[in-house]
Short mmCIF file of C-alpha atoms in Angstrom, two decimals:
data_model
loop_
_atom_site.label_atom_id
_atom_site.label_comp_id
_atom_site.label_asym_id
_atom_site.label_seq_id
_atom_site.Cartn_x
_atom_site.Cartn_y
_atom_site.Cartn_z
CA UNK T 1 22.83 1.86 -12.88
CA UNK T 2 22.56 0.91 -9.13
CA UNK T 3 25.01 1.44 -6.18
CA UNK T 4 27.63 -1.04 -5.38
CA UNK T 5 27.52 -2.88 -1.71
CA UNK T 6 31.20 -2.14 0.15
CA UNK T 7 31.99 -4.52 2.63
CA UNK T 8 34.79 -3.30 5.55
CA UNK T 9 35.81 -5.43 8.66
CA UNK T 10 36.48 -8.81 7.06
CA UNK T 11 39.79 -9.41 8.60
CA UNK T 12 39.56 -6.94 11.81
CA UNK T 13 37.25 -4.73 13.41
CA UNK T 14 33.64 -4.71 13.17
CA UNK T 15 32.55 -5.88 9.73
CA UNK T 16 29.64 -3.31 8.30
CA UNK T 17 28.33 -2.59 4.79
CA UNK T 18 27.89 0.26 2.92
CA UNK T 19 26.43 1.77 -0.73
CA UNK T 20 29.29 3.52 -2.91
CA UNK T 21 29.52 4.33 -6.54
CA UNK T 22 27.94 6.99 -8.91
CA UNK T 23 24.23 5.81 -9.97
CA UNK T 24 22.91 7.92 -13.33
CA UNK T 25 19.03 8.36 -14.80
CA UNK T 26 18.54 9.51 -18.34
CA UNK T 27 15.44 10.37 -20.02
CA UNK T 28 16.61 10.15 -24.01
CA UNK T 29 13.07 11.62 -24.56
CA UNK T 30 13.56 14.63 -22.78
CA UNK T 31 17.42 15.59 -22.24
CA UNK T 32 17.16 15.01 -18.35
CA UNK T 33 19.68 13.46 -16.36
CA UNK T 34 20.90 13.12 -12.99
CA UNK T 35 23.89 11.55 -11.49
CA UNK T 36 23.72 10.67 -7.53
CA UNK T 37 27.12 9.73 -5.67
CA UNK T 38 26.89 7.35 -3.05
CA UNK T 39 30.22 8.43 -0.63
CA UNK T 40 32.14 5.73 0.94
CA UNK T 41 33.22 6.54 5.08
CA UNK T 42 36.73 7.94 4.95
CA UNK T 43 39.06 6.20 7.18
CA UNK T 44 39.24 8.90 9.63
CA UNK T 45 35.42 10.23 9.05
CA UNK T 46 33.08 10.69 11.93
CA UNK T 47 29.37 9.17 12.11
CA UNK T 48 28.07 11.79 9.97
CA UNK T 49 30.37 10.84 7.20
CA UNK T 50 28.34 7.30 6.86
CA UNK T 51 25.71 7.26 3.89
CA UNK T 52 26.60 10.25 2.81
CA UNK T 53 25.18 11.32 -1.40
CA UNK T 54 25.72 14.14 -3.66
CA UNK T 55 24.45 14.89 -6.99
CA UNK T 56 23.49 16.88 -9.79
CA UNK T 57 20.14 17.45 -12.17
CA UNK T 58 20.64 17.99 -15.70
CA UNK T 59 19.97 19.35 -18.36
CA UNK T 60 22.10 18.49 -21.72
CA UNK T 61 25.31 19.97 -20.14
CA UNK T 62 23.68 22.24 -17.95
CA UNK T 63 23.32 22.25 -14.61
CA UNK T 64 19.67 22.44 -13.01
CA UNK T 65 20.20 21.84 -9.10
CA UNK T 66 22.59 19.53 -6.79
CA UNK T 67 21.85 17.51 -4.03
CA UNK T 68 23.86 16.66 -1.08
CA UNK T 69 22.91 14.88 2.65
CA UNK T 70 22.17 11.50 3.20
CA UNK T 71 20.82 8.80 1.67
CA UNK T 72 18.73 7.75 5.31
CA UNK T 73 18.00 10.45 6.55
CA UNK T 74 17.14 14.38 5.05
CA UNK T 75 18.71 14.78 1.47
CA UNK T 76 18.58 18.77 0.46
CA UNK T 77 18.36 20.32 -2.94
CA UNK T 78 19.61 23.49 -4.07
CA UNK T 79 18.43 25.12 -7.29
CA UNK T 80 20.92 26.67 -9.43
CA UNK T 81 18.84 29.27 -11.30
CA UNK T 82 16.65 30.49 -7.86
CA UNK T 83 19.99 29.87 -5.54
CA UNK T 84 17.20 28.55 -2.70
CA UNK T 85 17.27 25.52 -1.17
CA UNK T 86 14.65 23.36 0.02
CA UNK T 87 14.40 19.56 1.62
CA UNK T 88 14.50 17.16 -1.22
CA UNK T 89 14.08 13.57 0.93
CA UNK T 90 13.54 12.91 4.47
CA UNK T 91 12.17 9.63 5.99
CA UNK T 92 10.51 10.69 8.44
CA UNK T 93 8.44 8.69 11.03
CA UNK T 94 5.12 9.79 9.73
CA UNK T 95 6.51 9.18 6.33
CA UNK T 96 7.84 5.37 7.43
CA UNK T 97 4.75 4.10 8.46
CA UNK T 98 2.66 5.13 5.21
CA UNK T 99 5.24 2.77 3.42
CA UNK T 100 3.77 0.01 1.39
CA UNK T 101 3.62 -3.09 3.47
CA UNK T 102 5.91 -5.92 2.86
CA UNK T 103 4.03 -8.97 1.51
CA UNK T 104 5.47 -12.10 0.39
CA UNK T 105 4.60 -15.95 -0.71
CA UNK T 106 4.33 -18.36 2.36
CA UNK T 107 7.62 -19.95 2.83
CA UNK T 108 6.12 -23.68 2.87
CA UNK T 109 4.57 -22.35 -0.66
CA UNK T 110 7.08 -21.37 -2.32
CA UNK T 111 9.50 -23.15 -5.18
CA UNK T 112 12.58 -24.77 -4.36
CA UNK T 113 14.84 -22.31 -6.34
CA UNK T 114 13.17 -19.19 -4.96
CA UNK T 115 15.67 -16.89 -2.85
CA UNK T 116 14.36 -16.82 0.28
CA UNK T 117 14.06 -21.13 0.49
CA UNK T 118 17.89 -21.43 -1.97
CA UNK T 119 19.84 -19.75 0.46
CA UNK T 120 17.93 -20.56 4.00
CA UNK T 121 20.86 -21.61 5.28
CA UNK T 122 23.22 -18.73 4.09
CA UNK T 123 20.94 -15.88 5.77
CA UNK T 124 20.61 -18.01 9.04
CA UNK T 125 24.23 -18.03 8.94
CA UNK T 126 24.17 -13.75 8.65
CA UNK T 127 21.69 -13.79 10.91
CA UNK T 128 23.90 -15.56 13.55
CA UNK T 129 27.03 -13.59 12.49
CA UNK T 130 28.55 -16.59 11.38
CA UNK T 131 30.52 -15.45 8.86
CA UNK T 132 32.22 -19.01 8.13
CA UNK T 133 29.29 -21.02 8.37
CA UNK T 134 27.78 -18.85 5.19
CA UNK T 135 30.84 -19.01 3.05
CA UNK T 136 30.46 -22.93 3.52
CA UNK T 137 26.65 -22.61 2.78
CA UNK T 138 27.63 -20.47 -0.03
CA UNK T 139 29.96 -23.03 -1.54
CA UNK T 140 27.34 -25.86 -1.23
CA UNK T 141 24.64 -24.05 -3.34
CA UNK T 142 27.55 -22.60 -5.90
CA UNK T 143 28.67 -26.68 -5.84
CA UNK T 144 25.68 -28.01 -6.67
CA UNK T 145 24.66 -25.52 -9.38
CA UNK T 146 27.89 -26.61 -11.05
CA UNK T 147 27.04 -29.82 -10.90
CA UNK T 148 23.67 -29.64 -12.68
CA UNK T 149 25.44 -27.61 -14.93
CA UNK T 150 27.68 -30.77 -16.18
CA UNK T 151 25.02 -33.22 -15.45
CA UNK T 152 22.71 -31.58 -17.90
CA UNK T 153 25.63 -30.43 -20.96
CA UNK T 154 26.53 -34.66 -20.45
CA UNK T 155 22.80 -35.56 -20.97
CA UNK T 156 22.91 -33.05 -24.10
CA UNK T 157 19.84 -30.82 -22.17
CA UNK T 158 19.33 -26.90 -22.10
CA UNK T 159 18.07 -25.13 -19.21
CA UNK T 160 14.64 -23.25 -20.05
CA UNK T 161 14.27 -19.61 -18.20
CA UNK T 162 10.62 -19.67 -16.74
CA UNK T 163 10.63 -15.74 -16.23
CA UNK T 164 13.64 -14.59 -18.18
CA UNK T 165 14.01 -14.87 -22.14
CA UNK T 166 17.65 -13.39 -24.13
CA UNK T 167 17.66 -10.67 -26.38
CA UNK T 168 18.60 -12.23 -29.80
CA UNK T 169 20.23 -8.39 -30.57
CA UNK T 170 21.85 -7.55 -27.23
CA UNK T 171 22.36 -10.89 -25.58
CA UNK T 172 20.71 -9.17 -22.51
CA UNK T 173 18.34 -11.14 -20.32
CA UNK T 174 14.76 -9.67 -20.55
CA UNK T 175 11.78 -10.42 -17.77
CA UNK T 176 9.23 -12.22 -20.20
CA UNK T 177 6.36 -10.62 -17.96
CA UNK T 178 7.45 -6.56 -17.85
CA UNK T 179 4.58 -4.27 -18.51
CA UNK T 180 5.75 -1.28 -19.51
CA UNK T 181 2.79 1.06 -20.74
CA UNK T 182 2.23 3.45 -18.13
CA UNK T 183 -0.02 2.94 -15.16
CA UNK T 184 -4.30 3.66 -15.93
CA UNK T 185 -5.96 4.86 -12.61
CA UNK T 186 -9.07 4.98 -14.53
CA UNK T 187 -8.83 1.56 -15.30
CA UNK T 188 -5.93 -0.17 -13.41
CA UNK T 189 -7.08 -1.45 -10.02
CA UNK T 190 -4.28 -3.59 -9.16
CA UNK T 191 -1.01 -4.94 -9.97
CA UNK T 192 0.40 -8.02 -8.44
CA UNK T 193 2.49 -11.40 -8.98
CA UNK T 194 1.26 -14.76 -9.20
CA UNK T 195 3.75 -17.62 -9.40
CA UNK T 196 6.22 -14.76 -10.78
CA UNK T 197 4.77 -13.47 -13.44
CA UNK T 198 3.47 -10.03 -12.57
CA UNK T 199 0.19 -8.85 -13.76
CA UNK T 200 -2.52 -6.52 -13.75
CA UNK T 201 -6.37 -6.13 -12.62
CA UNK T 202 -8.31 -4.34 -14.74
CA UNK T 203 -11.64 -2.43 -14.90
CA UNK T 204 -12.35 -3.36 -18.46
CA UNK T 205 -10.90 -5.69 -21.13
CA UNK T 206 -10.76 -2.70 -23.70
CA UNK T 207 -7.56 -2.16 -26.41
CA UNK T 208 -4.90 -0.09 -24.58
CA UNK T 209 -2.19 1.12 -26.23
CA UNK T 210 1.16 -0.04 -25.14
CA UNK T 211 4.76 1.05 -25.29
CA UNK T 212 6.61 0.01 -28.26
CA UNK T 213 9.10 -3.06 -27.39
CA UNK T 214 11.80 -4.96 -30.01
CA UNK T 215 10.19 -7.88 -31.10
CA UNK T 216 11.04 -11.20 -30.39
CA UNK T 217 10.19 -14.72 -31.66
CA UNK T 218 7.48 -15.76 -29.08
CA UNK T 219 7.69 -18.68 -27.00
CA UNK T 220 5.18 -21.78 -26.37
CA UNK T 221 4.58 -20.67 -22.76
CA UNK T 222 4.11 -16.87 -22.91
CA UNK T 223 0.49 -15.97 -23.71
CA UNK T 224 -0.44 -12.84 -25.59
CA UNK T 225 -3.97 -10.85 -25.11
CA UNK T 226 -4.30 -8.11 -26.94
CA UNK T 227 -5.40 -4.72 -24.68
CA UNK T 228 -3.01 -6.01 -21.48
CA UNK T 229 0.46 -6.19 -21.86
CA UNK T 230 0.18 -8.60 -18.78
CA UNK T 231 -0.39 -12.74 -19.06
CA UNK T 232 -3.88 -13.17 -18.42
CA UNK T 233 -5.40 -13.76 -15.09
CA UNK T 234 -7.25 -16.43 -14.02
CA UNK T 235 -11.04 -16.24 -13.54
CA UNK T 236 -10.97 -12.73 -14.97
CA UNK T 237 -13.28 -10.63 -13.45
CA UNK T 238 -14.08 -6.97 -15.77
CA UNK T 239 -16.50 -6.09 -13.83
CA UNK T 240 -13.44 -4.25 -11.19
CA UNK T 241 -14.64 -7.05 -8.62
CA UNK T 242 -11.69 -8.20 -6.31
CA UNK T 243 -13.27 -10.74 -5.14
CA UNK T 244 -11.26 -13.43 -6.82
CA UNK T 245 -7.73 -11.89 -5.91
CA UNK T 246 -8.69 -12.75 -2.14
CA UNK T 247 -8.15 -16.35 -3.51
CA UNK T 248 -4.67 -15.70 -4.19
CA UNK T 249 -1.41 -15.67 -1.79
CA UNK T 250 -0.18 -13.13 -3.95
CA UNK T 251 2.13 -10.31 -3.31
CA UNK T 252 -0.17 -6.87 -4.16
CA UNK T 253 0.68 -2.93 -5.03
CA UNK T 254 -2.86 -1.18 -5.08
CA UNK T 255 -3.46 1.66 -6.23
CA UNK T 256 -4.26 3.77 -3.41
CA UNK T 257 -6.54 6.35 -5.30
CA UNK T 258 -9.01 2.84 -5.57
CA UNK T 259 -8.14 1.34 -2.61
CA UNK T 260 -10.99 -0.12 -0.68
CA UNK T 261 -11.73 -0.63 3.01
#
């Protein structure tokens, strides 16, 4: 589960945003669990009230350790069985500035229903604190998607997910591209995302084995490749060179233990 965004200020006072809500891991394999509590300002709180989390590890029904601080700035655990406590999280500045960089798709490049180019005009309105100006811009994109809706259930056509396929079971919607087998830093050099379908360098094309998934009828579009869980890259290289991923505005996660200068 993931925090939910509380917005105060919208009719006086300064508006501002903030996480609340209780967000819970479980591990079904192992019994583990944890439960973090994002804490909403109280009314009458001071500064150090803001972003403030709490939670507990798990075991079954027992209690391993809490946690309690902040979720931007030092977060401290205390373990239940040893009675010490010890910093859990803290961003530091040191720890800031060995964060992945940011990398995205050229804005001229990208499609016309990607995020960043749908709602230009909504986050230039944010930007500019216009808070009226993005409801409007809001409207017009919700407007027009209702309109293609009825313009395409008159012409008797269905809308075909590029990325996204239903569950037949659970009527969830499922990222055709996941790869879920765990990470090879023997033989994974790099994992990136090419016209949104994420996938994986590789050392070697050999069989790997992958995590069990429900099956599903497969589609026209998805390709399948036995040893890579991942749709297959162009000009495929198994030799580990990189030289063809230079070709590609691509966003890139590289393994760091393989990273080259």
């Amino acid at each position: 589960t993931m925090p939910y965004a509380h917005c105060k200020g919208i009719i006086y006072g300064t508006m501002t945003l903030e996480l609340g809500g209780a967000v819970s891991v479980t591990c079904e394999k192992t019994g583990y669990s944890a439960v973090i509590e994002f804490k909403l300002k109280p009314f009458l709180g001071s500064d150090d009230s803001v972003n403030q989390v709490s939670g507990k590890i798990k075991l079954g029904k027992e209690v391993l350790a809490t946690l309690e601080g902040h979720w931007d700035s030092e977060i401290v655990i205390h373990d239940k069985k040893t009675e010490i406590s010890e910093t859990f999280w803290n961003p530091t500045s040191d720890i800031r500035q060995r964060r992945l960089h940011r990398c995205t798709v050229h804005f001229d490049e990208q499609g016309d229903f990607e995020s960043e180019k749908l709602w230009q005009h909504v986050t230039r309105a944010i930007n500019n604190k216009d808070q009226t100006d993005a409801t409007q811009e809001k409207f017009v994109l919700e407007e027009a998607q209702r309109k293609a809706v009825k313009e395409r259930k008159a012409k008797g056509e269905e809308w075909n997910c590029r990325l996204f396929e239903q569950d037949p079971i659970t009527g969830e919607w499922q990222y055709k591209y996941a790869d879920t087998r765990p990470w090879d830093p023997l033989n994974d050099l790099v994992q990136f995302e090419k016209d949104g379908a994420i996938q994986t360098k590789v050392r070697h094309r050999t069989p790997m084995v992958s995590v069990p998934k429900i099956k599903r009828k497969p589609t026209s579009k998805q390709k399948v490749e036995s040893g890579c869980s991942s749709p297959e890259l162009d000009n495929q290289d198994s030799s580990g060179s990189e030289a063809h991923l230079l070709t590609h505005t691509t966003r890139t996660r590289k393994n760091t233990t393989d990273r080259k200068s």
